[in-house]
Coordinates of C-alpha atoms and ligand atoms in Angstrom, one line a residue:
X1 CA 6.4 12.5 27.5
X2 CA 6.3 14.9 24.7
X3 CA 2.8 17.0 24.3
X4 CA 0.4 14.8 21.9
X5 CA -0.6 17.5 19.7
X6 CA 2.3 18.5 18.7
X7 CA 3.7 15.0 18.1
X8 CA 0.9 14.0 16.1
X9 CA 1.4 17.7 14.0
X10 CA 4.6 17.0 13.1
X11 CA 3.9 13.3 11.7
X12 CA 3.1 12.4 8.4
X13 CA 2.3 8.5 7.5
X14 CA 2.5 7.2 4.0
X15 CA 3.3 5.1 1.2
X16 CA 4.8 5.4 -2.2
X17 CA 2.8 3.1 -4.5
X18 CA 3.5 1.9 -8.6
X19 CA 3.7 -0.2 -11.0
X20 CA 6.7 -2.4 -10.6
X21 CA 9.5 -0.1 -12.8
X22 CA 7.7 3.2 -12.6
X23 CA 10.7 4.5 -10.0
X24 CA 9.2 3.2 -6.6
X25 CA 12.4 2.9 -5.2
X26 CA 14.3 5.5 -6.9
X27 CA 12.2 8.3 -5.5
X28 CA 11.8 6.7 -2.2
X29 CA 15.8 6.9 -1.8
X30 CA 15.9 10.2 -3.3
X31 CA 13.2 11.2 -0.4
X32 CA 15.6 9.7 2.4
X33 CA 18.4 11.4 1.1
X34 CA 16.9 14.7 1.6
X35 CA 15.7 13.8 5.0
X36 CA 19.2 12.8 5.7
X37 CA 18.0 9.1 7.0
X38 CA 21.0 7.6 4.3
X39 CA 24.0 8.9 3.5
X40 CA 24.4 7.3 -0.2
X41 CA 22.3 6.2 -2.8
X42 CA 21.6 2.9 -3.3
X43 CA 21.0 1.9 0.0
X44 CA 17.2 1.3 -0.5
X45 CA 18.1 0.0 -4.3
X46 CA 19.8 -3.5 -2.7
X47 CA 16.9 -4.1 -0.6
X48 CA 15.0 -4.5 -3.0
X49 CA 13.1 -7.5 -4.5
X50 CA 15.0 -7.9 -7.8
X51 CA 13.3 -8.6 -10.9
X52 CA 15.7 -11.5 -11.9
X53 CA 14.4 -13.3 -9.0
X54 CA 11.2 -13.8 -9.7
X55 CA 11.4 -17.5 -10.5
X56 CA 13.8 -17.7 -7.6
X57 CA 11.3 -17.4 -4.3
X58 CA 13.8 -18.4 -2.1
X59 CA 16.0 -15.2 -2.9
X60 CA 12.7 -13.4 -2.8
X61 CA 12.3 -14.7 1.0
X62 CA 15.5 -13.9 1.6
X63 CA 15.2 -10.1 0.3
X64 CA 11.9 -9.8 2.1
X65 CA 13.7 -10.9 5.4
X66 CA 15.8 -7.8 4.7
X67 CA 13.1 -5.5 3.6
X68 CA 12.1 -5.8 7.3
X69 CA 14.4 -3.5 8.1
X70 CA 13.0 -1.2 5.4
X71 CA 9.6 -1.8 6.7
X72 CA 9.4 1.3 7.8
X73 CA 11.4 4.6 6.6
X74 CA 11.3 7.3 9.4
X75 CA 13.0 10.9 8.6
X76 CA 12.6 14.8 9.2
X77 CA 12.4 17.2 6.7
X78 CA 12.0 20.8 7.4
X79 CA 11.0 19.9 11.2
X80 CA 8.0 17.2 10.3
X81 CA 8.7 13.6 10.8
X82 CA 7.8 11.5 8.1
X83 CA 7.0 7.7 8.7
X84 CA 7.7 6.0 5.1
X85 CA 5.8 2.4 4.9
X86 CA 7.6 0.4 2.5
X87 CA 5.4 -1.9 0.2
X88 CA 6.7 -4.9 -1.9
X89 CA 7.1 -4.0 -5.8
X90 CA 6.7 -7.4 -6.8
X91 CA 2.7 -8.3 -7.9
X92 CA 2.8 -11.4 -6.2
X93 CA 3.1 -9.8 -2.9
X94 CA 0.4 -7.4 -4.0
X95 CA -1.9 -8.0 -1.0
X96 CA 1.4 -6.9 1.4
X97 CA 0.7 -3.3 0.0
X98 CA -3.1 -3.7 0.2
X99 CA -2.5 -4.5 4.2
X100 CA 0.4 -1.1 4.4
X101 CA -2.0 1.0 2.5
X102 CA -4.4 0.5 5.7
X103 CA -2.1 2.0 7.6
X104 CA -1.3 5.0 5.7
X105 CA -3.2 8.3 5.9
X106 CA -1.8 9.3 2.1
X107 CA -0.3 8.1 -0.8
X108 CA 2.1 9.3 -3.5
X109 CA 1.4 7.2 -6.9
X110 CA 4.2 6.9 -9.0
X111 CA 3.5 6.6 -13.0
X112 CA 6.1 6.1 -15.6
X113 CA 5.1 8.8 -18.1
X114 CA 6.2 6.1 -21.0
X115 CA 4.1 3.6 -20.1
X116 CA 1.5 5.4 -18.6
X117 CA -1.5 3.3 -16.3
X118 CA -0.5 -0.2 -15.8
X119 CA -2.5 -2.9 -14.0
X120 CA -1.1 -2.5 -10.7
X121 CA -1.7 1.0 -10.5
X122 CA -5.0 0.1 -11.5
X123 CA -5.6 -2.4 -8.3
X124 CA -3.5 0.1 -5.7
X125 CA -5.7 2.9 -6.6
X126 CA -9.0 1.2 -6.2
X127 CA -7.6 0.0 -2.4
X128 CA -6.9 3.6 -2.0
X129 CA -10.6 4.9 -3.0
X130 CA -12.4 2.4 -0.7
X131 CA -10.6 4.4 2.2
X132 CA -10.6 7.9 0.1
X133 CA -7.0 8.0 0.8
X134 CA -5.6 11.3 -0.4
X135 CA -3.1 10.4 -3.2
X136 CA -0.6 12.7 -5.1
X137 CA 0.4 11.4 -8.6
X138 CA 4.4 11.7 -9.7
X139 CA 4.6 11.3 -13.3
X140 CA 8.4 10.1 -13.8
X141 CA 10.9 9.5 -16.0
X142 CA 10.5 13.2 -18.1
X143 CA 14.1 12.6 -19.3
X144 CA 12.5 9.8 -21.7
X145 CA 10.1 10.5 -25.0
X146 CA 7.0 9.8 -22.5
X147 CA 3.0 10.4 -23.7
X148 CA 1.6 13.7 -24.4
X149 CA 1.5 15.6 -20.9
X150 CA -2.4 15.9 -21.5
X151 CA -2.9 12.5 -23.3
X152 CA -1.4 11.0 -20.1
X153 CA -3.8 12.9 -17.7
X154 CA -6.6 12.0 -19.6
X155 CA -5.7 8.2 -19.3
X156 CA -5.0 8.4 -15.6
X157 CA -8.4 10.3 -14.9
X158 CA -10.2 7.2 -17.2
X159 CA -8.3 4.5 -15.7
X160 CA -8.1 5.2 -12.4
X161 CA -11.2 6.9 -12.2
X162 CA -10.1 9.9 -10.2
X163 CA -9.7 13.8 -11.1
X164 CA -6.4 15.2 -11.4
X165 CA -5.2 18.4 -10.9
X166 CA -1.9 19.8 -12.0
X167 CA 0.2 21.8 -9.7
X168 CA 3.6 21.5 -12.0
X169 CA 3.9 21.1 -15.8
X170 CA 6.5 19.9 -18.0
X171 CA 8.5 22.0 -20.5
X172 CA 9.0 19.0 -23.3
X173 CA 9.8 16.0 -23.1
X174 CA 12.4 13.2 -23.6
X175 CA 15.8 14.9 -25.2
X176 CA 14.4 18.2 -25.2
X177 CA 13.0 18.2 -21.5
X178 CA 13.5 21.3 -20.3
X179 CA 12.1 21.0 -16.5
X180 CA 8.6 22.2 -15.0
X181 CA 6.6 25.1 -14.3
X182 CA 5.6 24.9 -10.7
X183 CA 2.2 26.2 -10.9
X184 CA 1.7 26.3 -7.2
X185 CA 4.6 28.5 -6.5
X186 CA 4.9 30.5 -9.7
X187 CA 8.3 29.3 -10.3
X188 CA 10.3 27.8 -13.3
X189 CA 12.6 24.4 -12.2
X190 CA 15.2 24.5 -15.0
X191 CA 16.5 20.8 -15.9
X192 CA 20.2 21.4 -16.3
X193 CA 22.0 18.2 -17.6
X194 CA 25.5 18.1 -18.1
X195 CA 27.5 15.0 -18.8
X196 CA 28.2 14.3 -15.1
X197 CA 25.3 15.5 -13.3
X198 CA 21.7 17.3 -13.6
X199 CA 21.1 20.4 -11.7
X200 CA 17.8 22.0 -10.3
X201 CA 17.9 25.9 -11.3
X202 CA 14.8 27.6 -9.5
X203 CA 13.7 31.2 -11.5
X204 CA 11.1 33.2 -10.4
X205 CA 8.8 34.0 -12.6
X206 CA 5.0 35.0 -10.9
X207 CA 4.1 36.4 -14.6
X208 CA 4.4 34.3 -17.7
X209 CA 4.4 37.1 -20.1
X210 CA 7.7 38.0 -18.7
X211 CA 10.3 37.7 -21.4
X212 CA 12.8 36.3 -18.7
X213 CA 10.5 32.9 -19.4
X214 CA 12.0 33.2 -24.0
X215 CA 15.3 33.7 -22.6
X216 CA 15.6 30.9 -20.0
X217 CA 13.2 28.3 -22.8
X218 CA 13.5 29.5 -25.9
X219 CA 10.7 28.4 -28.2
X220 CA 8.6 25.9 -25.2
X221 CA 8.0 29.6 -23.6
X222 CA 4.9 30.1 -25.9
X223 CA 3.8 25.9 -25.6
X224 CA 4.4 26.7 -21.9
X225 CA 2.1 29.5 -21.9
X226 CA -1.0 27.9 -24.0
X227 CA -0.8 24.9 -21.8
X228 CA -0.5 26.7 -18.3
X229 CA -3.9 28.9 -19.9
X230 CA -5.5 25.8 -20.9
X231 CA -4.8 24.4 -17.3
X232 CA -6.0 26.7 -15.0
X233 CA -8.7 27.8 -17.4
X234 CA -9.7 23.4 -17.3
X235 CA -8.7 23.5 -13.4
X236 CA -9.0 26.7 -11.8
X237 CA -7.4 26.8 -8.0
X238 CA -6.2 23.9 -6.5
X239 CA -8.5 23.4 -3.3
X240 CA -6.7 21.4 -0.6
X241 CA -9.7 20.2 0.6
X242 CA -10.5 18.0 -2.2
X243 CA -7.4 16.3 -1.6
X244 CA -7.7 15.7 1.6
X245 CA -11.3 13.9 1.2
X246 CA -9.6 12.1 -1.6
X247 CA -11.7 13.3 -4.4
X248 CA -8.7 15.3 -6.1
X249 CA -5.1 14.5 -6.6
X250 CA -2.8 17.1 -7.2
X251 CA -0.1 15.9 -9.9
X252 CA 3.7 16.8 -10.3
X253 CA 6.4 15.9 -13.3
X254 CA 9.7 14.7 -12.1
X255 CA 13.0 12.6 -12.9
X256 CA 13.0 10.5 -9.9
X257 CA 16.7 9.1 -11.5
X258 CA 17.9 12.6 -11.9
X259 CA 16.7 14.0 -8.4
X260 CA 14.6 15.9 -10.6
X261 CA 11.2 17.6 -9.5
X262 CA 11.7 15.1 -6.0
X263 CA 12.6 18.3 -4.2
X264 CA 8.9 20.7 -4.9
X265 CA 7.3 17.2 -4.8
X266 CA 8.4 16.5 -1.0
X267 CA 8.1 20.3 0.0
X268 CA 4.3 20.4 -1.5
X269 CA 3.9 16.8 0.7
X270 CA 4.9 17.9 3.9
X271 CA 2.6 21.1 3.3
X272 CA -0.6 19.8 2.1
X273 CA -0.4 15.5 3.4
X274 CA -2.5 14.8 6.3
X275 CA -1.4 14.3 9.6
X276 CA -2.7 11.0 11.4
X277 CA -6.1 11.2 10.8
X278 CA -8.9 10.2 12.8
X279 CA -9.9 6.3 12.0
X280 CA -13.0 4.5 12.8
X281 CA -13.6 1.3 15.2
X282 CA -16.5 -1.2 15.2
X283 CA -17.6 1.1 17.6
X284 CA -17.1 4.7 17.4
X285 CA -14.7 7.1 15.7
X286 CA -10.9 7.1 17.6
X287 CA -9.2 10.8 17.4
X288 CA -5.9 10.4 17.5
X289 CA -5.4 13.1 19.9
X290 CA -7.3 10.8 22.5
X291 CA -5.2 10.5 25.5
X292 CA -5.7 6.5 25.8
X293 CA -3.2 4.5 23.7
X294 CA -4.7 2.4 20.3
X295 CA -3.2 0.9 17.2
X296 CA -4.2 -2.3 15.0
X297 CA -1.9 -4.9 13.5
X298 CA -1.7 -4.5 9.2
X299 CA 1.4 -6.7 8.3
X300 CA 3.3 -10.2 10.2
X301 CA 6.7 -11.1 8.8
X302 CA 8.0 -14.5 9.6
X303 CA 11.1 -15.3 9.8
X304 CA 12.0 -18.3 7.9
X305 CA 15.2 -19.0 9.5
X306 CA 13.5 -22.5 11.7
X307 CA 15.8 -21.4 14.3
X308 CA 14.3 -18.5 15.1
X309 CA 10.3 -18.9 14.9
X310 CA 9.6 -15.6 16.3
X311 CA 7.6 -13.0 14.2
X312 CA 7.4 -9.3 14.1
X313 CA 3.8 -8.2 14.4
X314 CA 3.7 -4.4 12.9
X315 CA 1.6 -2.0 15.0
X316 CA 0.2 1.8 13.6
X317 CA -0.5 3.5 16.5
X318 CA -3.9 5.5 16.3
X319 CA -4.2 7.2 19.4
X320 CA -2.5 8.1 22.5
X321 CA 1.1 7.1 23.4
X322 CA 2.4 3.8 23.2
X323 CA 4.7 3.1 26.0
X324 CA 7.5 -0.1 26.4
X325 CA 6.6 -2.4 28.8
X326 CA 3.0 -1.3 29.8
X327 CA -0.1 -3.2 30.0
X328 CA -2.4 -3.6 26.9
X329 CA -5.7 -5.5 25.9
X330 CA -5.3 -7.2 22.9
X331 CA -8.7 -7.6 22.0
X332 CA -9.4 -10.6 20.3
X333 CA -8.1 -13.1 22.8
X334 CA -9.3 -10.8 25.5
X335 CA -5.7 -10.8 26.9
X336 CA -3.0 -8.4 28.6
X337 CA 0.3 -8.0 27.2
X338 CA 3.1 -5.7 27.4
X339 CA 6.2 -5.7 24.9
X340 CA 9.7 -4.7 26.6
X341 CA 11.3 -4.6 23.3
X342 CA 9.2 -2.9 20.8
X343 CA 11.4 -1.8 17.8
X344 CA 11.5 0.9 14.9
X345 CA 13.6 -0.8 11.8
X346 CA 15.8 1.8 9.8
X347 CA 18.3 0.6 6.9
X348 CA 19.0 -2.3 8.6
X349 CA 19.7 -0.7 12.1
X350 CA 16.9 -1.8 14.7
X351 CA 16.3 0.6 17.6
X352 CA 14.1 -0.2 20.8
X353 CA 11.8 2.7 21.4
X354 CA 10.2 4.2 24.6
X355 CA 7.2 5.9 23.2
X356 CA 5.6 6.0 20.0
X357 CA 2.9 8.5 19.0
X358 CA -0.1 8.6 16.5
X359 CA 1.5 7.9 13.1
X360 CA 4.3 5.9 14.5
X361 CA 4.9 2.3 13.0
X362 CA 6.4 -0.6 15.4
X363 CA 7.3 -3.3 15.2
X364 CA 6.5 -5.9 18.4
X365 CA 7.9 -9.4 18.6
X366 CA 5.8 -12.6 18.5
X367 CA 5.2 -15.6 19.6
X368 CA 2.0 -16.4 17.5
X369 CA -0.9 -14.4 19.7
X370 CA -1.3 -11.7 16.7
X371 CA -3.3 -11.8 13.7
X372 CA -3.5 -9.4 10.6
X373 CA -6.1 -6.7 11.9
X374 CA -5.7 -7.2 15.9
X375 CA -6.4 -4.2 17.6
X376 CA -4.6 -3.6 21.0
X377 CA -6.0 -0.6 23.4
X378 CA -5.9 -0.2 27.0
X379 CA -8.5 -1.7 28.0
X380 CA -11.3 -0.4 25.5
X381 CA -13.5 -3.4 23.4
X382 CA -13.3 -2.3 19.9
X383 CA -11.4 -3.1 16.5
X384 CA -10.0 -0.9 14.1
X385 CA -12.3 -1.7 10.5
X386 CA -11.0 -1.6 6.7
X387 CA -8.4 -4.4 6.9
X388 CA -9.6 -6.2 4.1
X389 CA -9.1 -9.3 2.4
X390 CA -9.6 -9.5 -1.5
X391 CA -10.6 -12.2 -3.6
X392 CA -7.8 -14.4 -4.2
X393 CA -7.0 -14.5 -7.8
X394 CA -5.5 -17.9 -8.3
X395 CA -6.9 -20.9 -6.5
X396 CA -5.7 -24.4 -5.6
X397 CA -6.6 -27.5 -3.6
X398 CA -4.6 -28.7 -0.6
X399 CA -3.4 -32.0 -0.6
X400 CA -1.9 -33.6 2.0
X401 CA 0.9 -36.2 1.1
X402 CA 1.6 -37.1 4.0
X403 CA -1.4 -38.6 6.6
X404 CA 0.6 -38.6 9.9
X405 CA 1.3 -34.6 9.6
X406 CA -1.9 -33.8 9.3
X407 CA -2.2 -31.7 12.4
X408 CA 1.0 -29.8 11.5
X409 CA -0.4 -29.2 7.8
X410 CA -3.2 -27.5 9.6
X411 CA -1.4 -25.5 12.3
X412 CA 1.3 -24.6 9.5
X413 CA -1.6 -23.3 7.4
X414 CA -3.7 -21.6 10.0
X415 CA -0.5 -19.7 11.0
X416 CA 0.6 -18.9 7.1
X417 CA -2.9 -17.8 7.1
X418 CA -2.7 -15.2 9.8
X419 CA 0.4 -13.6 8.4
X420 CA -1.4 -13.0 5.1
X421 CA 0.7 -15.4 3.0
X422 CA -2.7 -16.9 1.4
X423 CA -6.1 -17.4 2.4
X424 CA -8.1 -20.3 2.7
X425 CA -11.7 -21.9 1.9
X426 CA -13.0 -24.8 2.7
X427 CA -15.6 -26.5 1.0
X428 CA -19.0 -26.8 2.0
X429 CA -19.0 -30.2 1.9
X430 CA -16.3 -32.4 2.9
X431 CA -13.0 -30.9 4.4
X432 CA -11.6 -30.0 1.0
X433 CA -8.9 -26.7 1.7
X434 CA -9.2 -24.5 -0.9
X435 CA -5.9 -22.3 -1.1
X436 CA -6.0 -18.4 -2.8
X437 CA -3.5 -16.3 -3.5
X438 CA -3.0 -13.1 -6.0
X439 CA 0.5 -14.5 -7.3
X440 CA 1.9 -18.0 -8.7
X441 CA 5.0 -17.8 -6.2
X442 CA 3.2 -18.1 -3.2
X443 CA 2.1 -21.5 -3.3
X444 CA 6.0 -22.4 -3.8
X445 CA 7.0 -20.5 -0.3
X446 CA 3.7 -22.0 1.2
X447 CA 5.2 -26.0 0.1
X448 CA 8.7 -24.5 1.4
X449 CA 7.7 -23.6 4.5
X450 CA 5.4 -26.1 5.4
X451 CA 7.8 -28.8 5.3
X452 CA 10.5 -26.7 6.9
X453 CA 9.0 -25.0 9.8
X454 CA 5.9 -27.5 10.2
X455 CA 7.0 -31.0 9.0
X456 CA 4.2 -31.0 6.8
X457 CA 4.4 -31.9 3.0
X458 CA 1.6 -30.5 0.9
X459 CA 0.7 -30.3 -2.8
X460 CA -1.6 -28.2 -4.5
X461 CA -3.6 -29.4 -7.3
X462 CA -4.9 -26.4 -10.1
X463 CA -9.1 -25.5 -9.5
X464 CA -10.6 -23.2 -12.4
X465 CA -12.1 -20.8 -9.8
X466 CA -12.2 -17.3 -11.3
X467 CA -13.0 -15.2 -8.0
X468 CA -14.2 -15.9 -4.3
X469 CA -17.0 -13.5 -3.5
X470 CA -18.1 -13.1 -0.2
X471 CA -22.2 -13.0 0.2
X472 CA -24.9 -11.5 2.3
X473 CA -28.6 -10.9 2.0
X474 CA -30.8 -9.2 4.4
X475 CA -33.7 -12.3 4.5
X476 CA -32.1 -15.4 5.9
X477 CA -34.4 -17.8 3.7
X478 CA -32.7 -16.2 0.6
X479 CA -29.2 -16.8 2.1
X480 CA -30.1 -20.3 2.9
X481 CA -31.6 -21.1 -0.3
X482 CA -29.0 -20.1 -2.1
X483 CA -26.4 -21.8 0.0
X484 CA -28.4 -25.1 -0.4
X485 CA -28.7 -24.6 -4.3
X486 CA -25.2 -23.7 -5.0
X487 CA -23.8 -25.8 -2.5
X488 CA -21.1 -27.5 -4.8
X489 CA -19.6 -23.8 -5.1
X490 CA -19.8 -22.7 -1.5
X491 CA -17.4 -22.5 1.0
X492 CA -16.4 -20.9 4.4
X493 CA -13.5 -18.3 4.6
X494 CA -11.5 -18.7 8.1
X495 CA -13.7 -16.4 10.5
X496 CA -16.6 -19.0 8.9
X497 CA -18.1 -16.6 6.3
X498 CA -20.0 -18.0 3.1
X499 CA -17.6 -17.5 0.2
X500 CA -19.4 -18.7 -3.3
X501 CA -16.5 -19.8 -5.5
X502 CA -17.3 -18.5 -8.9
X503 CA -15.9 -20.4 -12.1
X504 CA -15.9 -18.1 -14.6
X505 CA -17.0 -14.1 -15.0
X506 CA -19.6 -15.7 -17.1
X507 CA -21.2 -17.7 -14.3
X508 CA -20.7 -14.8 -11.7
X509 CA -23.0 -12.5 -13.9
X510 CA -25.5 -14.9 -14.3
X511 CA -25.7 -16.1 -10.7
X512 CA -25.6 -12.6 -9.6
X513 CA -28.8 -11.4 -12.3
X514 CA -30.7 -15.2 -11.0
X515 CA -30.6 -13.8 -7.4
X516 CA -31.3 -10.4 -6.9
X517 CA -31.8 -10.9 -3.0
X518 CA -28.0 -11.9 -2.6
X519 CA -24.9 -9.2 -2.6
X520 CA -21.6 -10.4 -4.0
X521 CA -18.8 -8.6 -2.5
X522 CA -14.9 -9.0 -3.5
X523 CA -13.4 -7.8 -0.5
X524 CA -14.3 -9.0 2.5
X525 CA -14.4 -4.9 3.8
X526 CA -18.7 -6.0 3.6
X527 CA -18.0 -7.1 7.5
X528 CA -16.8 -3.6 8.4
X529 CA -19.3 -1.3 6.6
Ligands
LIG601 P1 10.3 0.5 -8.8 O1 10.8 0.7 -7.4 O2 9.3 1.1 -8.9 O3 10.4 -1.1 -9.6 O4 11.3 1.2 -9.7 P2 12.9 1.6 -9.5 O5 12.8 2.9 -8.7 O6 13.9 0.4 -9.3 O7 12.9 1.7 -11.1 C1 13.0 1.2 -12.3 C2 14.2 1.6 -13.1 O8 14.0 2.8 -13.8 C3 15.4 1.5 -12.8 O9 16.3 1.5 -13.9 C4 15.9 3.0 -12.8 O10 16.7 3.9 -12.6 C5 14.9 3.8 -13.8 N1 14.4 5.2 -13.4 C6 14.0 5.3 -12.1 N2 13.6 7.1 -12.3 C7 13.8 7.2 -13.4 C8 13.7 8.5 -14.5 O11 13.6 9.4 -13.9 N3 13.8 8.5 -15.8 C9 15.0 7.6 -16.1 N4 15.4 7.4 -17.6 N5 14.8 5.5 -15.6 C10 14.2 5.9 -14.4 P3 16.5 0.0 -13.9 O12 18.1 0.0 -15.1 O13 15.6 -1.2 -13.9 O14 17.5 -0.4 -12.6 P4 19.3 0.1 -12.3 O15 20.0 -0.8 -13.0 O16 18.8 1.6 -12.8 O17 19.2 0.2 -11.2

């Protein structure tokens, strides 16, 4: 068995996140090309859920099936072992992305310089902030006529509520884009576009007053000097520890499609991004170097083929060494389990592994034992924290169309919610079930899967709720009083936590004012605070 400390120091586990279309897939592909994990451009792209498929959920499910293959992309770069966790770009699967973010140690956030900060970017950043995840920003598509970089920096800082620190700076933009100046390494990376291809050319310029700069970029040299002086005055020296604590996000500029600025991003990433980090369980902080294995399930992928009902549960290893065929404790079920074919997935190739180390993600075949958030250990009773559910955005009442299949319907809903396809709330009075999702598409998926996999018929009736808020109160009398008075708007989540269903933003505000003793939470994370 390899030395665990050495294995940990080699690993970086991260995700690339972006609003759809900003360039996540393109950047992923370029990283994999650098790592030699794929040979040709286009290999990842073909796994992407295509925009044209938005109304065709079957096509999306099919592609989701393919994308199991790229759930974790492992590649080596300069002696480092990089685990890149894939996140679905489609907004209706945002919950999948949020959960994947619980399994990474850092992220690269891609922003389109033409569009700036978009809706999905804001939400993803919120999730990163909840866990103080270190973020590197990559401003993409510099070959397009985008926003002024200073304006863009202001916009990102304001909308994403994070302080930035540019480590590179663009020289002009759009058709006049000349390249970037690397503030960190003090060199110029020139963008040389010919009709066939784009080339990167590095020129070392430690002093910007050097006339070489004028020779290389002509009239843009003075502008660059002014910009860099301003930047250095405002931002000072870069301090890696503020990045690692999630307080400051370094920024790079480039053009992923042209493979420009990608190498310096990757090289800086492997230098500054964190190795597998310690993680909290409900009882203590677990260090990755600990001898005993532990890890948690953050994603479950069901096979939509009714003939193959198995599921794949994705496990993030947090400490110790995971070994094939060894018995581990499934803490929630208090059950010993062993896995004979733990797998890694890469570019449609499935490999059975014998050992895995902290930071690694492996797929375990599951016949219904796992749900998201489950912890495996070598015997210790502890559960990893911080795998939250967020308030859904769309709510519908579940209508059973075939009373003969009530049991099947309940089983189906239980299993689909365990997989994280949707959330279910049971209304306080009566047994009405409300299904909550982040996208319309999920309802089609649920209806189809209930029919095909469980033989149950369901329909959904629209209900006008704005948010589901988990509620807590220090004083149990206040809590009971609230639940009694708001009985018509009260429900319970799958774990029997009380949830207030607010019909509008205005009602929510009013209720918050009227009941100061009640705390309203917008994610189930409060349970693990
Ligand atoms: P996503 O995964 O974040 O959704 O984005 P993706 O990489 O698929 O990129 C979205 C579109 O933006 C693609 O174009 C891609 O080629 C383009 N793109 C990515 N990086 C750059 C860049 O640096 N500059 C420019 N100008 N475009 C870039 P598409 O037309 O939607 O797809 P395709 O036909 O090129 O595959």
